[in-house]
């Protein structure tokens, strides 16, 4: 019987591996592994990924006789060639073994790493909190991405200009009898600034998004950061053609040339009146950069940390982020955060991530006077409370740590300071109309649901944040990470 070296015999179980982790590429010997990747399954599933796929030796292209005897009439030259091929095949087999071992180790590591999930309605600040984690744990990587955010900040600015120009346009409907203080100057500004919108449309087309999208959005896992950074493509998902088109559609020069027009528009009292009467408060809206026009439109502009944190990109789908702490006592420690799209239509895609998540970071903006974009009949805070209820009582999350972030406290302060009364929106509210009482009122409502609906008793953990304030949020982020790690350790010791 021929010797098969380390290879399994027919029917024997061979290497066990999740096939989708391996990228095969042809080589003179058939196939070899060129890259180990992780499947696009939710992080909760990864630890349990199917490592029990069996190869049958006969079907397995990697196995075969390593030193079979040659035919009796084999020449010296044929024998040398055959032995060389056999040695090469063994080398390939050893490489495969090493790769499989690495995959297994990496998967084990993933299984042990802490997994967090960011939840909350759209625009609650999930991605902003994520950026605070990146700033705290992977600051080198965060700074490397500065160039990517330049385009996003520019598009946020263009989007704000579009909102203003749309508001102006609705004022000068041809047959309107209403008096308007808008004149020729505003029409000229409209005419001169409208070409900027083409950059927004081009960006959406390049990233295969709806060209009519209302604001800047990106699809999770689309390699958008790599496309925007100009790095060589990491996978077939990255689009080098897209990169060329992005260079062609760079708005930097046009923005620089338009700076006076933009300032003239934003500082115009008649324009401010129109915005006020239409109830548009751009200062409180996503990705607000109109107060920084002169700086942001400079040719050599590079976004600051604060700009990056404030820049708005709507999340579509679920984006998983792998953190390897870059410095400090926990250098090298790993954890995962999944960031989800929060609009109502995106919520069903959250469920697969509930399976073995360690902590949910739930963002509830203190926006008592606003309604949902996708359904203007629904109050934002009421929607957050209902979502929180559903999470507290979810059986899959019964053993998960829930952390509530009452976010956008700065906007709450501004809203109350401008004289808006909470009672007008929340009839059951009878306390003073100040930040402390209002925050306490909503926190108590969240706490009550948490206490009543949790299947097992668990501590109520909450923070009051303004996620764009990176200094204050850094401290929160470090405390949250530390407490989750401790809880996890305590849990695993109990097991
Ligand atoms: N003023 C203020 N703005 C905030 C705060 N937190 C987030 N923002 C801004 O609100 C906008 C929306 O925040 P995101 O983090 O993108 O919201 P999200 O929850 O990820 O939204 P989706 O991806 O659509 O689900 C961004 O422009 C942020 O800069 C805050 O505490 N205060
Ligand atoms: Mg987001």
Coordinates of C-alpha atoms and ligand atoms in Angstrom, one line a residue:
X1 CA 0.0 0.0 0.0
X2 CA 1.4 3.4 -0.9
X3 CA 2.4 5.8 1.9
X4 CA 0.1 8.8 2.3
X5 CA 2.3 10.7 4.8
X6 CA 0.2 12.7 7.2
X7 CA -2.9 12.6 4.9
X8 CA -6.0 10.9 6.2
X9 CA -7.1 7.7 4.6
X10 CA -10.3 7.4 2.6
X11 CA -13.3 8.4 4.6
X12 CA -11.2 9.7 7.5
X13 CA -12.0 13.2 8.9
X14 CA -9.5 15.7 7.6
X15 CA -8.9 19.3 8.4
X16 CA -11.9 21.0 9.8
X17 CA -12.4 24.5 8.7
X18 CA -15.1 27.0 7.7
X19 CA -14.6 27.1 4.0
X20 CA -15.8 30.6 3.6
X21 CA -12.7 31.8 5.6
X22 CA -10.4 30.7 3.0
X23 CA -9.7 32.4 -0.3
X24 CA -8.4 29.9 -2.8
X25 CA -6.3 30.8 -5.8
X26 CA -5.0 28.6 -8.5
X27 CA -1.3 27.5 -8.5
X28 CA 0.6 24.9 -10.4
X29 CA -0.6 22.3 -7.8
X30 CA -4.2 23.0 -8.0
X31 CA -5.2 25.4 -5.3
X32 CA -3.6 27.2 -2.4
X33 CA -4.8 29.4 0.3
X34 CA -3.9 33.0 -0.2
X35 CA -5.8 34.8 2.4
X36 CA -7.8 34.1 5.5
X37 CA -10.9 36.2 5.9
X38 CA -13.8 36.1 8.3
X39 CA -17.2 35.5 6.9
X40 CA -19.8 38.3 6.8
X41 CA -21.9 36.7 9.5
X42 CA -22.9 38.7 12.5
X43 CA -20.2 38.8 15.2
X44 CA -22.4 36.9 17.5
X45 CA -22.3 33.9 15.1
X46 CA -18.6 34.2 14.4
X47 CA -17.5 32.4 17.6
X48 CA -19.8 29.6 16.7
X49 CA -18.9 29.6 13.0
X50 CA -19.2 26.2 11.5
X51 CA -15.8 24.7 12.2
X52 CA -17.2 21.2 11.6
X53 CA -17.0 21.1 7.9
X54 CA -15.5 17.7 7.0
X55 CA -13.4 17.0 3.9
X56 CA -13.4 13.5 2.6
X57 CA -9.9 12.5 1.7
X58 CA -11.0 11.5 -1.8
X59 CA -12.8 14.7 -2.5
X60 CA -10.2 16.9 -1.0
X61 CA -7.9 18.4 -3.6
X62 CA -5.1 18.9 -1.0
X63 CA -4.6 15.2 -0.2
X64 CA -3.0 12.5 -2.2
X65 CA -0.1 10.2 -2.0
X66 CA 3.1 12.0 -1.0
X67 CA 5.6 9.3 -1.9
X68 CA 3.9 6.8 -4.2
X69 CA 6.3 4.4 -5.9
X70 CA 7.0 5.2 -9.5
X71 CA 6.2 3.0 -12.4
X72 CA 8.7 0.2 -13.0
X73 CA 10.0 1.7 -16.3
X74 CA 10.4 5.2 -14.8
X75 CA 13.6 7.0 -16.1
X76 CA 15.9 8.9 -13.7
X77 CA 14.6 12.3 -15.1
X78 CA 11.0 11.2 -14.6
X79 CA 11.7 10.1 -11.0
X80 CA 13.4 13.4 -10.1
X81 CA 10.5 15.4 -11.5
X82 CA 8.0 13.2 -9.7
X83 CA 9.8 13.6 -6.4
X84 CA 10.1 17.3 -6.8
X85 CA 6.3 17.5 -7.4
X86 CA 5.7 15.4 -4.4
X87 CA 7.9 17.6 -2.2
X88 CA 6.2 20.7 -3.4
X89 CA 2.8 19.2 -2.7
X90 CA 3.9 18.4 0.8
X91 CA 5.1 22.0 1.3
X92 CA 1.7 23.3 0.2
X93 CA 0.0 20.9 2.5
X94 CA 2.1 22.2 5.5
X95 CA 1.2 25.8 4.6
X96 CA -2.4 24.9 4.6
X97 CA -2.0 23.3 8.0
X98 CA -0.4 26.5 9.3
X99 CA -3.2 28.7 7.9
X100 CA -5.9 26.5 9.3
X101 CA -4.3 26.7 12.7
X102 CA -4.0 30.4 12.5
X103 CA -7.7 30.6 11.5
X104 CA -8.7 28.4 14.4
X105 CA -6.7 30.5 16.8
X106 CA -8.2 33.8 15.4
X107 CA -11.7 32.4 15.8
X108 CA -11.1 31.3 19.3
X109 CA -9.8 34.8 20.1
X110 CA -12.9 36.3 18.6
X111 CA -15.1 34.0 20.6
X112 CA -13.5 35.3 23.8
X113 CA -13.4 39.0 22.8
X114 CA -16.0 41.4 24.1
X115 CA -18.8 42.2 21.7
X116 CA -20.9 45.4 21.9
X117 CA -23.8 46.5 19.8
X118 CA -24.8 50.2 19.3
X119 CA -28.6 50.6 19.1
X120 CA -31.0 53.5 18.9
X121 CA -33.1 55.4 16.4
X122 CA -31.6 57.1 13.3
X123 CA -29.5 60.2 14.2
X124 CA -29.4 59.2 17.9
X125 CA -25.5 59.4 17.8
X126 CA -24.5 55.7 17.5
X127 CA -21.8 56.3 14.9
X128 CA -20.7 59.4 16.8
X129 CA -20.2 57.3 19.9
X130 CA -18.3 54.8 17.9
X131 CA -15.9 57.5 16.7
X132 CA -15.3 58.3 20.4
X133 CA -14.3 54.7 20.9
X134 CA -12.0 54.9 17.9
X135 CA -10.5 58.1 19.3
X136 CA -9.9 56.5 22.7
X137 CA -8.6 53.1 21.7
X138 CA -7.3 53.4 18.2
X139 CA -6.2 57.0 17.9
X140 CA -3.5 56.3 15.3
X141 CA -5.9 54.7 13.0
X142 CA -8.5 57.4 13.7
X143 CA -6.0 60.1 12.6
X144 CA -5.0 58.2 9.5
X145 CA -8.6 58.5 8.3
X146 CA -8.5 62.3 8.4
X147 CA -8.4 62.5 4.6
X148 CA -11.5 60.3 4.2
X149 CA -13.6 62.7 6.4
X150 CA -12.6 65.8 4.4
X151 CA -15.0 64.7 1.6
X152 CA -17.7 63.9 4.1
X153 CA -17.4 67.4 5.7
X154 CA -17.5 69.0 2.3
X155 CA -20.6 67.1 1.4
X156 CA -22.3 67.9 4.7
X157 CA -21.6 71.6 4.0
X158 CA -23.1 71.2 0.5
X159 CA -26.1 69.5 2.0
X160 CA -26.7 72.4 4.4
X161 CA -26.5 74.8 1.4
X162 CA -29.0 72.7 -0.4
X163 CA -31.5 72.8 2.5
X164 CA -31.2 76.6 2.6
X165 CA -31.7 77.0 -1.2
X166 CA -34.7 74.6 -1.2
X167 CA -36.2 76.7 1.6
X168 CA -35.7 79.9 -0.4
X169 CA -37.1 78.3 -3.6
X170 CA -40.3 77.4 -1.8
X171 CA -40.6 81.1 -0.9
X172 CA -40.6 82.4 -4.4
X173 CA -43.2 80.1 -6.0
X174 CA -44.4 82.1 -9.1
X175 CA -48.1 82.5 -8.1
X176 CA -47.4 83.1 -4.4
X177 CA -49.1 86.2 -3.1
X178 CA -47.2 86.2 0.1
X179 CA -44.8 89.1 0.6
X180 CA -41.1 88.0 0.5
X181 CA -38.0 89.9 1.4
X182 CA -36.0 87.8 -1.1
X183 CA -34.8 89.5 -4.2
X184 CA -32.5 89.4 -7.1
X185 CA -29.4 88.8 -4.9
X186 CA -30.9 85.6 -3.5
X187 CA -31.8 84.3 -7.0
X188 CA -28.3 85.0 -8.1
X189 CA -26.9 83.2 -5.1
X190 CA -29.2 80.3 -5.9
X191 CA -28.0 80.2 -9.5
X192 CA -24.3 80.3 -8.5
X193 CA -24.4 77.8 -5.7
X194 CA -26.7 75.2 -7.3
X195 CA -23.9 73.5 -9.3
X196 CA -22.5 72.3 -6.0
X197 CA -25.3 69.7 -5.7
X198 CA -23.8 67.8 -8.6
X199 CA -21.0 66.7 -6.2
X200 CA -23.5 65.1 -3.9
X201 CA -25.2 63.2 -6.7
X202 CA -21.8 62.0 -8.1
X203 CA -20.7 60.8 -4.7
X204 CA -23.9 58.8 -4.3
X205 CA -23.6 57.3 -7.7
X206 CA -19.9 56.4 -7.2
X207 CA -20.7 54.5 -4.0
X208 CA -23.8 52.9 -5.7
X209 CA -26.2 54.7 -3.5
X210 CA -29.5 56.3 -4.4
X211 CA -28.5 59.5 -6.2
X212 CA -31.5 61.2 -4.8
X213 CA -30.5 60.4 -1.2
X214 CA -31.4 63.2 1.2
X215 CA -28.0 63.2 2.9
X216 CA -24.6 61.5 2.9
X217 CA -25.0 57.8 3.5
X218 CA -22.8 54.8 3.1
X219 CA -23.5 51.1 2.9
X220 CA -21.9 49.0 5.6
X221 CA -19.2 46.7 4.3
X222 CA -19.0 48.5 1.0
X223 CA -15.3 49.4 1.5
X224 CA -16.3 53.1 1.3
X225 CA -13.4 54.2 3.5
X226 CA -10.9 52.4 1.4
X227 CA -12.5 54.0 -1.7
X228 CA -12.3 57.5 -0.2
X229 CA -8.8 57.0 1.1
X230 CA -7.3 56.2 -2.2
X231 CA -5.7 53.0 -0.8
X232 CA -5.2 50.1 -3.1
X233 CA -8.4 47.9 -3.2
X234 CA -8.5 45.3 -0.4
X235 CA -11.2 43.3 -2.0
X236 CA -13.3 43.0 -5.1
X237 CA -15.9 45.2 -3.3
X238 CA -13.6 48.2 -3.5
X239 CA -13.9 50.0 -6.7
X240 CA -10.8 51.5 -8.3
X241 CA -12.9 53.1 -11.0
X242 CA -14.9 54.8 -8.3
X243 CA -11.7 56.2 -6.8
X244 CA -10.9 57.9 -10.2
X245 CA -14.4 59.3 -10.4
X246 CA -14.0 60.6 -6.8
X247 CA -10.9 62.5 -7.8
X248 CA -12.7 63.9 -10.9
X249 CA -15.6 65.0 -8.7
X250 CA -13.6 66.6 -6.0
X251 CA -15.5 69.8 -4.8
X252 CA -12.4 71.4 -3.1
X253 CA -11.7 74.0 -5.8
X254 CA -15.4 75.0 -6.5
X255 CA -16.0 75.3 -2.7
X256 CA -13.0 77.5 -2.4
X257 CA -14.2 79.7 -5.2
X258 CA -17.7 79.9 -3.7
X259 CA -16.7 80.9 -0.2
X260 CA -18.0 84.5 -0.5
X261 CA -21.3 83.4 -1.9
X262 CA -21.8 80.8 0.9
X263 CA -21.0 83.4 3.5
X264 CA -23.2 85.9 1.9
X265 CA -26.1 83.4 1.9
X266 CA -25.6 82.2 5.5
X267 CA -25.2 85.7 7.0
X268 CA -28.1 87.2 5.1
X269 CA -30.9 88.4 7.5
X270 CA -33.6 87.7 5.0
X271 CA -32.3 84.1 4.6
X272 CA -32.2 83.7 8.4
X273 CA -35.8 84.9 8.6
X274 CA -36.9 82.3 6.0
X275 CA -35.1 79.5 7.9
X276 CA -36.7 80.7 11.2
X277 CA -40.2 80.9 9.8
X278 CA -39.8 77.4 8.1
X279 CA -38.7 75.9 11.5
X280 CA -35.3 74.9 10.1
X281 CA -32.5 75.0 12.8
X282 CA -29.4 74.0 10.8
X283 CA -27.2 74.7 13.8
X284 CA -28.7 71.7 15.6
X285 CA -28.8 69.4 12.6
X286 CA -26.4 66.8 11.4
X287 CA -23.0 67.7 10.1
X288 CA -23.3 71.4 10.7
X289 CA -20.3 73.3 9.2
X290 CA -21.8 76.6 8.1
X291 CA -20.2 78.5 11.0
X292 CA -16.8 77.2 9.8
X293 CA -17.2 78.0 6.1
X294 CA -14.0 80.0 5.7
X295 CA -11.9 77.2 7.3
X296 CA -13.6 74.2 5.7
X297 CA -13.5 75.6 2.2
X298 CA -9.8 76.2 2.2
X299 CA -7.9 74.2 -0.4
X300 CA -5.5 72.8 2.3
X301 CA -8.3 72.1 4.8
X302 CA -7.9 69.0 6.9
X303 CA -10.6 68.0 9.3
X304 CA -9.9 68.3 13.0
X305 CA -10.9 65.6 15.5
X306 CA -13.9 67.6 16.4
X307 CA -14.9 68.0 12.7
X308 CA -14.6 64.2 12.2
X309 CA -16.8 63.5 15.2
X310 CA -19.4 66.0 14.0
X311 CA -19.4 64.9 10.4
X312 CA -22.6 63.1 9.5
X313 CA -22.8 59.8 7.5
X314 CA -26.0 57.9 7.7
X315 CA -25.4 54.2 8.3
X316 CA -27.1 51.7 6.1
X317 CA -26.9 48.1 7.2
X318 CA -24.7 46.9 10.0
X319 CA -21.1 47.8 10.2
X320 CA -18.7 45.7 12.4
X321 CA -15.6 47.3 13.8
X322 CA -12.7 45.4 15.3
X323 CA -10.7 47.2 17.9
X324 CA -7.1 46.3 18.9
X325 CA -6.2 48.7 21.6
X326 CA -3.1 50.7 20.5
X327 CA -1.6 51.8 23.8
X328 CA -2.0 51.8 27.6
X329 CA -2.1 48.9 30.0
X330 CA -4.6 47.1 27.8
X331 CA -2.5 47.4 24.6
X332 CA -3.3 44.6 22.2
X333 CA -6.6 43.7 23.8
X334 CA -9.5 43.2 21.3
X335 CA -13.1 43.9 21.2
X336 CA -15.9 44.3 18.6
X337 CA -18.5 47.0 18.1
X338 CA -21.3 46.7 15.6
X339 CA -22.9 49.9 14.5
X340 CA -26.4 49.7 12.9
X341 CA -28.6 51.9 10.8
X342 CA -31.3 53.2 13.2
X343 CA -34.2 54.0 10.8
X344 CA -37.4 51.9 11.3
X345 CA -36.8 50.0 8.1
X346 CA -33.3 49.0 9.2
X347 CA -34.3 47.6 12.6
X348 CA -35.1 44.0 11.5
X349 CA -31.4 43.6 10.5
X350 CA -30.4 44.1 14.2
X351 CA -31.8 40.8 15.4
X352 CA -29.1 38.4 14.2
X353 CA -26.6 40.4 16.3
X354 CA -28.5 39.8 19.6
X355 CA -27.3 36.2 19.9
X356 CA -24.3 36.4 22.1
X357 CA -23.6 40.1 22.4
X358 CA -22.1 41.1 25.8
X359 CA -23.4 44.7 26.0
X360 CA -25.8 47.0 24.2
X361 CA -25.0 50.6 24.1
X362 CA -28.4 52.3 23.6
X363 CA -28.5 55.9 22.4
X364 CA -31.6 57.9 23.2
X365 CA -31.4 61.6 22.1
X366 CA -33.2 63.9 24.5
X367 CA -35.2 65.3 21.6
X368 CA -38.6 65.7 23.2
X369 CA -39.9 68.2 20.6
X370 CA -38.8 66.4 17.4
X371 CA -40.4 63.7 15.4
X372 CA -39.0 60.8 13.4
X373 CA -37.9 61.6 9.9
X374 CA -39.5 58.4 8.6
X375 CA -42.8 59.0 10.3
X376 CA -43.5 62.6 11.3
X377 CA -46.4 61.5 13.5
X378 CA -44.1 59.8 15.9
X379 CA -42.3 61.7 18.7
X380 CA -38.6 60.9 18.8
X381 CA -38.4 60.4 22.5
X382 CA -41.5 58.2 22.5
X383 CA -40.0 56.1 19.8
X384 CA -36.8 55.7 21.8
X385 CA -38.8 54.6 24.9
X386 CA -40.7 52.0 22.9
X387 CA -37.5 50.7 21.4
X388 CA -35.9 50.5 24.8
X389 CA -38.9 48.6 26.1
X390 CA -38.5 46.0 23.4
X391 CA -34.8 45.6 24.1
X392 CA -35.4 45.2 27.9
X393 CA -37.9 42.5 27.4
X394 CA -36.1 40.6 24.6
X395 CA -35.4 37.1 25.7
X396 CA -32.2 36.9 23.6
X397 CA -30.9 39.9 25.5
X398 CA -31.9 38.7 29.0
X399 CA -28.3 38.2 30.2
X400 CA -26.8 41.1 28.3
X401 CA -25.6 44.4 29.9
X402 CA -27.7 47.3 28.8
X403 CA -26.2 50.8 28.9
X404 CA -28.3 53.8 28.3
X405 CA -26.9 57.0 26.8
X406 CA -29.2 60.0 27.2
X407 CA -27.5 61.8 24.3
X408 CA -27.6 65.3 22.8
X409 CA -27.8 67.0 26.1
X410 CA -26.3 70.1 24.6
X411 CA -29.3 70.4 22.2
X412 CA -31.7 69.8 25.1
X413 CA -30.0 72.7 26.9
X414 CA -30.4 75.0 23.8
X415 CA -34.0 74.0 23.2
X416 CA -35.0 74.7 26.8
X417 CA -33.0 78.0 26.8
X418 CA -35.0 79.1 23.7
X419 CA -38.2 78.8 25.7
X420 CA -39.7 75.6 24.3
X421 CA -41.8 74.0 27.0
X422 CA -41.6 70.2 27.6
X423 CA -45.2 70.2 28.9
X424 CA -46.4 71.2 25.4
X425 CA -45.1 67.9 24.1
X426 CA -45.3 65.6 27.1
X427 CA -48.5 66.3 28.9
X428 CA -47.6 64.2 31.9
X429 CA -44.6 66.4 32.6
X430 CA -45.1 68.7 35.6
X431 CA -41.6 69.5 36.8
X432 CA -39.6 72.7 36.1
X433 CA -38.6 73.3 32.5
X434 CA -34.8 72.9 33.1
X435 CA -32.1 70.5 32.0
X436 CA -31.7 68.7 35.3
X437 CA -35.4 68.0 35.9
X438 CA -36.2 67.1 32.3
X439 CA -33.2 64.7 32.1
X440 CA -34.2 63.1 35.4
X441 CA -37.8 62.7 34.2
X442 CA -36.8 60.8 31.1
X443 CA -34.1 58.8 32.8
X444 CA -36.7 57.6 35.4
X445 CA -39.0 56.5 32.6
X446 CA -36.2 54.5 31.0
X447 CA -35.3 53.1 34.4
X448 CA -38.8 52.0 35.1
X449 CA -39.1 50.0 31.9
X450 CA -35.7 48.4 32.6
X451 CA -36.7 47.3 36.1
X452 CA -40.2 46.1 35.1
X453 CA -39.4 44.3 31.9
X454 CA -35.9 42.7 32.4
X455 CA -36.4 39.0 32.7
X456 CA -33.7 38.8 35.4
X457 CA -32.7 41.6 37.7
X458 CA -29.8 43.6 36.3
X459 CA -28.2 47.0 37.1
X460 CA -29.5 50.1 35.4
X461 CA -26.5 51.9 33.9
X462 CA -26.9 55.3 32.3
X463 CA -24.9 58.2 31.1
X464 CA -25.9 61.7 30.1
X465 CA -23.8 62.7 27.1
X466 CA -23.2 65.1 24.3
X467 CA -21.3 62.8 22.0
X468 CA -19.8 65.6 20.0
X469 CA -18.0 66.8 23.1
X470 CA -15.0 64.4 22.7
X471 CA -13.3 65.3 26.0
X472 CA -16.3 64.5 28.2
X473 CA -17.2 61.5 26.1
X474 CA -13.7 60.0 26.3
X475 CA -14.1 59.5 30.0
X476 CA -17.5 57.8 29.6
X477 CA -16.2 55.6 26.8
X478 CA -13.2 54.4 29.0
X479 CA -15.5 53.8 32.0
X480 CA -18.0 51.8 29.8
X481 CA -15.3 49.7 28.2
X482 CA -13.7 48.9 31.6
X483 CA -17.0 48.0 33.2
X484 CA -18.0 45.7 30.3
X485 CA -14.6 43.9 30.5
X486 CA -15.0 43.4 34.3
X487 CA -18.5 42.1 33.9
X488 CA -17.4 39.7 31.3
X489 CA -14.5 38.4 33.3
X490 CA -16.8 38.0 36.3
X491 CA -19.3 36.1 34.1
X492 CA -16.7 33.8 32.7
X493 CA -15.4 33.1 36.2
X494 CA -18.9 32.1 37.3
X495 CA -19.1 29.8 34.4
Ligands
LIG1 N1 -25.3 68.6 19.0 C1 -25.1 67.3 19.0 N2 -25.0 66.6 17.9 C2 -24.8 65.2 18.0 C3 -24.6 64.5 19.2 N3 -24.5 63.2 19.0 C4 -24.4 63.1 17.6 N4 -24.6 64.3 17.1 C5 -24.7 64.6 15.6 O1 -25.9 64.0 15.1 C6 -25.7 63.5 13.8 C7 -26.2 62.1 13.8 O2 -25.3 61.3 14.5 P1 -24.9 59.8 14.1 O3 -23.9 59.3 15.1 O4 -24.6 59.8 12.6 O5 -26.3 59.1 14.3 P2 -26.6 57.5 14.1 O6 -27.4 57.1 15.3 O7 -25.4 56.8 13.8 O8 -27.6 57.6 12.9 P3 -27.9 56.4 11.8 O9 -26.6 56.0 11.2 O10 -28.8 57.1 10.7 O11 -28.7 55.3 12.5 C8 -24.2 63.7 13.5 O12 -24.0 64.8 12.7 C9 -23.6 64.0 14.9 O13 -22.5 64.8 14.8 C10 -24.7 65.3 20.4 O14 -24.7 64.8 21.6 N5 -25.0 66.7 20.3
LIG2 MG1 -24.8 55.7 12.1

